Tab-separated table of C-alpha atoms in Angstrom:
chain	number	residue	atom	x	y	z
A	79	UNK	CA	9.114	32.515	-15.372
A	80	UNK	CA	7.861	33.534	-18.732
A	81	UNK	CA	7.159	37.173	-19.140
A	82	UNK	CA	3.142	38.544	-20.463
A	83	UNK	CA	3.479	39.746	-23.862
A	84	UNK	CA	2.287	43.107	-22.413
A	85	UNK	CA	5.548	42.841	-19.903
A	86	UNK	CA	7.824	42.012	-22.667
A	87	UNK	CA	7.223	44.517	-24.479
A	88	UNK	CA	7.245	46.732	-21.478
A	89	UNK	CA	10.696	45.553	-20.807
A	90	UNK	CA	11.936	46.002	-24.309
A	91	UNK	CA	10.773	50.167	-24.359
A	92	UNK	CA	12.787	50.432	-20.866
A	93	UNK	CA	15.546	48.621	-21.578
A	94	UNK	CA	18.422	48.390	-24.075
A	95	UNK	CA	15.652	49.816	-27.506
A	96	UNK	CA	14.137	52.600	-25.337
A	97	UNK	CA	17.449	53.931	-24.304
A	98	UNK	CA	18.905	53.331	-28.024
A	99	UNK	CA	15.123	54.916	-29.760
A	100	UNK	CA	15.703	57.890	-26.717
A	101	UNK	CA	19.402	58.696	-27.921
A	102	UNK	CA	18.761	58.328	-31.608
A	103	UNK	CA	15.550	60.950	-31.739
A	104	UNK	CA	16.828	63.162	-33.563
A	105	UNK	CA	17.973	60.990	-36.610
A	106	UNK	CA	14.308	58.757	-36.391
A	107	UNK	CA	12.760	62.021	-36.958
A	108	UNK	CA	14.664	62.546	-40.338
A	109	UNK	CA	13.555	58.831	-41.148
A	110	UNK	CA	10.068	59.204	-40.359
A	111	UNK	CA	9.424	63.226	-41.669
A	112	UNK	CA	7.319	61.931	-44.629
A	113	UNK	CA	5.248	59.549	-43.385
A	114	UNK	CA	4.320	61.747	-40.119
A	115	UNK	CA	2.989	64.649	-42.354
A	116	UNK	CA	0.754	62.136	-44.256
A	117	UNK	CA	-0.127	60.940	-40.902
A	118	UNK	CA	-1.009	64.419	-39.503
A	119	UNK	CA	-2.797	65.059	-42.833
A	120	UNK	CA	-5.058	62.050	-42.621
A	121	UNK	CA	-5.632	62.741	-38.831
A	122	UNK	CA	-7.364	66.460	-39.811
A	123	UNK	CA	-6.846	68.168	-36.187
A	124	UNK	CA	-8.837	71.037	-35.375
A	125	UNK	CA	-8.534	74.091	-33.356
A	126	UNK	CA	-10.038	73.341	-29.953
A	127	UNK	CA	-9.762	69.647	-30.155
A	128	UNK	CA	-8.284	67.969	-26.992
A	129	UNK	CA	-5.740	65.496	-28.380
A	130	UNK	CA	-4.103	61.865	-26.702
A	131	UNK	CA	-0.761	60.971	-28.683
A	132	UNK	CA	-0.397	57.460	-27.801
A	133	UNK	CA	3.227	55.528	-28.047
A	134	UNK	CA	4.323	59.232	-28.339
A	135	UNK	CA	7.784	58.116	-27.834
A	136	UNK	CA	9.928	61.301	-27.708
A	137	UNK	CA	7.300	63.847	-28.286
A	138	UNK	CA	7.631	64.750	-31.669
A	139	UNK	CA	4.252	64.035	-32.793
A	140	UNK	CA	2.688	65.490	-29.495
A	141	UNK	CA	4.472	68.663	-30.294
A	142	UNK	CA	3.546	68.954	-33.821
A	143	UNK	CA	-0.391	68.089	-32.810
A	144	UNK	CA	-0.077	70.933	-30.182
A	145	UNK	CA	0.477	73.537	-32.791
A	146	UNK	CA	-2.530	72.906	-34.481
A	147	UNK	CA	-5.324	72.074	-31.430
A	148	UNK	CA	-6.186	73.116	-28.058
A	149	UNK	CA	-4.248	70.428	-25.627
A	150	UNK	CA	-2.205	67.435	-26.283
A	151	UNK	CA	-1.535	64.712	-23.865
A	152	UNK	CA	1.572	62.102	-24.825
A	153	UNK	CA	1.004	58.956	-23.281
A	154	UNK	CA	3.945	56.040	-23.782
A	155	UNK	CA	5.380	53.300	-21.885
A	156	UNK	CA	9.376	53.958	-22.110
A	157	UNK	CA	10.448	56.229	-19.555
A	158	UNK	CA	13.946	56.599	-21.822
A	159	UNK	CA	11.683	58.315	-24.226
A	160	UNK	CA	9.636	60.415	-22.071
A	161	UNK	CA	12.864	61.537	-20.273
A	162	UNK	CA	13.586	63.303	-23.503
A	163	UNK	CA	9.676	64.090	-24.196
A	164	UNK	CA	9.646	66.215	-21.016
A	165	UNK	CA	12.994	67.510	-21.584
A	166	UNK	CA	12.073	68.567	-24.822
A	167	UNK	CA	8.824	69.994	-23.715
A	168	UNK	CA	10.304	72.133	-21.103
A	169	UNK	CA	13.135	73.572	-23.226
A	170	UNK	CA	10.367	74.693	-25.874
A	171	UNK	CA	8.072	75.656	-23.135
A	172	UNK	CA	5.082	73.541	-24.979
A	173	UNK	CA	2.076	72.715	-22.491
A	174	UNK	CA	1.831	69.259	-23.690
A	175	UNK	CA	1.289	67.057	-20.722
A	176	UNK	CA	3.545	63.537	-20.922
A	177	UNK	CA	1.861	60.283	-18.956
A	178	UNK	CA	3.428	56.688	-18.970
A	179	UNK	CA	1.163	54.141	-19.484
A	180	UNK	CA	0.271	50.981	-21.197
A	181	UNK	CA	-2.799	52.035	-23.601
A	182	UNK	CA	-4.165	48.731	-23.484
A	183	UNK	CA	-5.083	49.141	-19.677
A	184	UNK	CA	-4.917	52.850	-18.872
A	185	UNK	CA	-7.755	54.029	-16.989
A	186	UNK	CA	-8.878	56.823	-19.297
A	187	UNK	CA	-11.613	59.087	-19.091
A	188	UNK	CA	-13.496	60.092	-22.114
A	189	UNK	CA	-11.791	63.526	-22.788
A	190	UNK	CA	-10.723	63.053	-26.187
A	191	UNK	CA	-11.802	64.337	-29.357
A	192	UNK	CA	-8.761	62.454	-31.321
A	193	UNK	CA	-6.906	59.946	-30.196
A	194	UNK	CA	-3.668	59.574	-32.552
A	195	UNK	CA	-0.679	57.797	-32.937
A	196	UNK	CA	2.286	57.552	-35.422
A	197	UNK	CA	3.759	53.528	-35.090
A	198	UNK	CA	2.355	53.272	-31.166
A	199	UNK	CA	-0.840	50.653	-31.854
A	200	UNK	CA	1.438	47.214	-32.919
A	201	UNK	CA	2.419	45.571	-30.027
A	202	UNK	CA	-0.549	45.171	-27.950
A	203	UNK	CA	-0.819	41.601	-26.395
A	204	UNK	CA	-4.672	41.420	-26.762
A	205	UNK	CA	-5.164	44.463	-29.678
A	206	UNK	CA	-9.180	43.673	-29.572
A	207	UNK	CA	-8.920	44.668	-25.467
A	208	UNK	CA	-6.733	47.160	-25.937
A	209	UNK	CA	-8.362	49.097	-28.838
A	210	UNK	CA	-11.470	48.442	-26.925
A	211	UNK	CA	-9.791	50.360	-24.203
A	212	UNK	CA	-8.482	52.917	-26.312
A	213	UNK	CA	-12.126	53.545	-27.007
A	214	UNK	CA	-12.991	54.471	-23.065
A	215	UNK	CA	-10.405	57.927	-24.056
A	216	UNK	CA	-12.904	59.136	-26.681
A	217	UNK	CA	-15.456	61.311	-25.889
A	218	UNK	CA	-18.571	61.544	-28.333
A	219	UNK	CA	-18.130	61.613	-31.762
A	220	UNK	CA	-14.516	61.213	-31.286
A	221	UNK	CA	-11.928	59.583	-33.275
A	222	UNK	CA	-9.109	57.199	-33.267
A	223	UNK	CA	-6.493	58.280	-36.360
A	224	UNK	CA	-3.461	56.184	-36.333
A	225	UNK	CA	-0.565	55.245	-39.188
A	226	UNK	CA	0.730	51.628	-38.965
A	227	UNK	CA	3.092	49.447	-41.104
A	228	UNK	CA	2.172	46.748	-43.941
A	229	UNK	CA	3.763	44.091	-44.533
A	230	UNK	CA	7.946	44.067	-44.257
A	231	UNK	CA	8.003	42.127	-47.556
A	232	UNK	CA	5.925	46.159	-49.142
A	233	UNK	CA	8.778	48.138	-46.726
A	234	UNK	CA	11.866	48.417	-48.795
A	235	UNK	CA	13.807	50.531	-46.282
A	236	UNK	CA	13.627	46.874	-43.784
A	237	UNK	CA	13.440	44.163	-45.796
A	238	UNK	CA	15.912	44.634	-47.976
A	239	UNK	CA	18.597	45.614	-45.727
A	240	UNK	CA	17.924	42.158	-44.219
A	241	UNK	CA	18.300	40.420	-47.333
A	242	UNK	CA	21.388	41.599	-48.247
A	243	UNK	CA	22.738	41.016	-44.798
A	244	UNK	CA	21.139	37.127	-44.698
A	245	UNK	CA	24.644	35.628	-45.134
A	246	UNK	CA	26.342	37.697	-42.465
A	247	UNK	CA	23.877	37.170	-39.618
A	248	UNK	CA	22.440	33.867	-37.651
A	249	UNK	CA	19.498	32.302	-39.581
A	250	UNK	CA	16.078	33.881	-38.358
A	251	UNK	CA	13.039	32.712	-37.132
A	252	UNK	CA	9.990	33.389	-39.469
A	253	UNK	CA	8.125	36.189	-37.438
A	254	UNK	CA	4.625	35.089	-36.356
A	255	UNK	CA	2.776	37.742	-38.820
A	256	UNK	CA	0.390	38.428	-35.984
A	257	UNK	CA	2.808	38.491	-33.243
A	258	UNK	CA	2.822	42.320	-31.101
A	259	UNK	CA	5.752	43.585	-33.458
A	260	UNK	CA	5.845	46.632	-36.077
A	261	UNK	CA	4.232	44.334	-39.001
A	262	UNK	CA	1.844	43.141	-36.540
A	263	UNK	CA	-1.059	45.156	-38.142
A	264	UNK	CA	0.276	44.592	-42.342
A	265	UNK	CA	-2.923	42.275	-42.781
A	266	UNK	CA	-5.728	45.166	-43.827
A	267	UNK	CA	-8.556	42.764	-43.050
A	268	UNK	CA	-7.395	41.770	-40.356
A	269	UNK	CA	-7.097	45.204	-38.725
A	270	UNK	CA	-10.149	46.198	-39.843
A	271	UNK	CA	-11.756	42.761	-37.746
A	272	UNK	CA	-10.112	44.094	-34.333
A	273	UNK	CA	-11.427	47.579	-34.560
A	274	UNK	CA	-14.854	45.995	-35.241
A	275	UNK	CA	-14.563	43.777	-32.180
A	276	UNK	CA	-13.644	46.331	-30.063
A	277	UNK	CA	-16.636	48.330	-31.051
A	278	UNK	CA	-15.615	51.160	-33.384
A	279	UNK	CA	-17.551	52.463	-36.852
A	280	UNK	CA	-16.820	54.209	-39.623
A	281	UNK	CA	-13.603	52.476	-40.295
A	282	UNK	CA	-11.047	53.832	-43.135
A	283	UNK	CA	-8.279	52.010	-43.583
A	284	UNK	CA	-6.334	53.781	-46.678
A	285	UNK	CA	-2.384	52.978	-48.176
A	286	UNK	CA	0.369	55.368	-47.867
A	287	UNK	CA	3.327	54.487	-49.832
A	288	UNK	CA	6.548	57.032	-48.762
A	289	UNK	CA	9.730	57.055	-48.035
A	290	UNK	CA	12.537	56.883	-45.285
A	291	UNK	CA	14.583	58.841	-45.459
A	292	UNK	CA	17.662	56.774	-44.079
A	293	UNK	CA	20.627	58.854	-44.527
A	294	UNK	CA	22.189	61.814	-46.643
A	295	UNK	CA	24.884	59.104	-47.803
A	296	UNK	CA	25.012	55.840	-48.314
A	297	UNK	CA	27.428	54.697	-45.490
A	298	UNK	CA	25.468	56.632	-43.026
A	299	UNK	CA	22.200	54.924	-44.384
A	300	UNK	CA	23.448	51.333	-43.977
A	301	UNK	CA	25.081	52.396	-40.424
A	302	UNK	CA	21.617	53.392	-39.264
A	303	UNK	CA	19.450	49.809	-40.666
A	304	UNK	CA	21.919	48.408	-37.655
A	305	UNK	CA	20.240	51.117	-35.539
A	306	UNK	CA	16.989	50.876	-36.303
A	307	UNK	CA	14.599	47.592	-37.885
A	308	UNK	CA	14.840	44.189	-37.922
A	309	UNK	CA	18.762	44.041	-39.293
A	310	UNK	CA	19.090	45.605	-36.005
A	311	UNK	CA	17.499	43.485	-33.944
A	312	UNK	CA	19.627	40.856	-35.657
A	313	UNK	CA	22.948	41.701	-35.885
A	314	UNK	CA	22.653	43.437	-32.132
A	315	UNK	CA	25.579	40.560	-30.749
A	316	UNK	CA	28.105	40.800	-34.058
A	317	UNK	CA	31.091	41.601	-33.508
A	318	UNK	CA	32.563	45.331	-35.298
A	319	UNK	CA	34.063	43.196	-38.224
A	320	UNK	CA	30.674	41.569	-39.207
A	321	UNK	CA	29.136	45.057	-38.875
A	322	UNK	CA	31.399	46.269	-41.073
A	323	UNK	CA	30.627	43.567	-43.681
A	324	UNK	CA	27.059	43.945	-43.278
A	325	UNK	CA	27.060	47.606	-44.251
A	326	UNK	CA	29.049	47.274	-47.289
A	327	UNK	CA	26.348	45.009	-48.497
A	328	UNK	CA	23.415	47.393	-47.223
A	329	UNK	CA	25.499	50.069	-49.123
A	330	UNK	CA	25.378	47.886	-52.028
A	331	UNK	CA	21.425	47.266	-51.746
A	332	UNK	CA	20.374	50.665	-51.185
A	333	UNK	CA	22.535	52.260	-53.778
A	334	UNK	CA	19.426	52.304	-55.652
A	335	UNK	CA	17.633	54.804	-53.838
A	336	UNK	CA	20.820	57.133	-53.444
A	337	UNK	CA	19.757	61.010	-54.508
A	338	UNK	CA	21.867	64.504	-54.057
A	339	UNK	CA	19.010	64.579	-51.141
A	340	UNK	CA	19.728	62.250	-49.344
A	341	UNK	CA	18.730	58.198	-49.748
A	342	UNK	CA	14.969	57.244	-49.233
A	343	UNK	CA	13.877	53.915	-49.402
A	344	UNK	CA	10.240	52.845	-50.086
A	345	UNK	CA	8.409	52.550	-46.808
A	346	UNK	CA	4.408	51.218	-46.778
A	347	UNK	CA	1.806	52.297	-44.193
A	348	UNK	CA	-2.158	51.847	-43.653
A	349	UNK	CA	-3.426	55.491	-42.868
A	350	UNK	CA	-6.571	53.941	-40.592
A	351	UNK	CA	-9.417	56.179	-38.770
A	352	UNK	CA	-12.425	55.149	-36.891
A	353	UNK	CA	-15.299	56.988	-35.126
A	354	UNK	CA	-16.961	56.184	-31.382
């Protein structure tokens, strides 16, 4: 029996990624500091807004939205990563409320002044029905902010981690460019097409060009692009020794964007908002 889209991916955020995404918080945090506070920039929150975080993941956005409005809700579909959402949330005593949910069906009520999300929006099955149904969450005059990857080719910190690993991993299948996946959305027209279709205005769709920040060293930078990206996804049956070899060559690759800071690697983003 082949799987929906929409189950595949839920099965991917529950299974083996969700856990891995769950443990590695902490360090995706690091990776993603710059581009979240353009994100949260762009998104303009206000005091007394009611906000929905959606792909929240671990909380980390939720939390930082909750210091600047009246409510947050964090909605996601990986229980791994609301585990540590709600763990989180208790141990800092924040009153953001945590749902699991697939956006792209949730029965929402129209509560929201913003809807946000930092890398949540890519992997929708049908993304004109789903943004459509992201729409039902916002109340009047409400907004949809979100941050989203272009193309892998424009993100350094992924594509060239996979080059330099080509001849140490199986041969890969071309990705279908709009596939549910994290470049799903790297086409700017395109985008701009499905929120139209599912009924939004005022559409912005701006570039961000940042950084990851992948490591304070080198060898701890190429240990996390088998963590986290598509050299992850595959090299995730290699064996220790190919690992190995694969980081020395990452190592060589990113040596490049190696500072007394830490190593950042170029990293591409549309910074997209739409109105009701």
């Amino acid at each position: 029996m082949t799987l929906s889209a929409n189950a595949q991916q839920s099965e991917y955020w529950n299974g083996v990624a969700g856990e891995r995404w769950a443990r590695l918080q902490e360090r995706i945090d690091l990776h993603m500091a710059d581009i979240t506070q353009a994100a949260l920039r762009f998104a303009q929150a206000q005091p007394g807004e009611n906000v929905l975080d959606i792909g929240c993941g671990c909380g980390t956005t939720s939390f930082l939205l909750s210091r600047q409005v009246r409510a947050v809700t964090g909605l996601d579909i990986s229980k791994p990563m609301l585990k540590v959402a709600r763990a989180r949330s208790a141990s800092q005593k924040a009153e953001v409320e945590f749902l699991e949910g697939d956006a792209s069906e949730y029965p929402f009520a129209p509560d929201y002044d913003l809807v946000f999300s930092r890398f949540g929006i890519m992997f929708f099955a049908d993304p004109v029905r789903a943004f459509a149904n992201i729409r039902t969450a916002l109340a009047a005059n409400g907004r949809l902010v979100f941050v989203c990857w272009r193309s892998m080719a424009e993100n350094l910190w992924a594509s060239e981690p996979l080059a330099a690993a080509r001849h140490l991993i199986p041969p890969q299948h071309p990705e279908e460019s709009m596939a549910p996946g994290p470049f799903a959305f790297a086409d700017g027209d395109r985008l701009r097409g499905i929120l139209e279709h599912a009924g939004y205005a005022s559409i912005t769709i701006e570039r961000f060009d940042g950084v990851m920040h992948m490591g304070n060293v080198l060898a701890d930078a190429a240990s996390e692009t088998l963590s986290i990206g598509p050299l992850a996804r595959a090299a995730a049956e290699l064996d220790d020794e190919a690992r190995i070899a694969i980081c020395k060559a990452v190592e060589a690759a990113f040596a490049k964007y190696a500072t007394p800071q830490g190593v950042f690697a170029p990293a591409a983003c549309w910074c997209v908002r739409a109105q009701t």
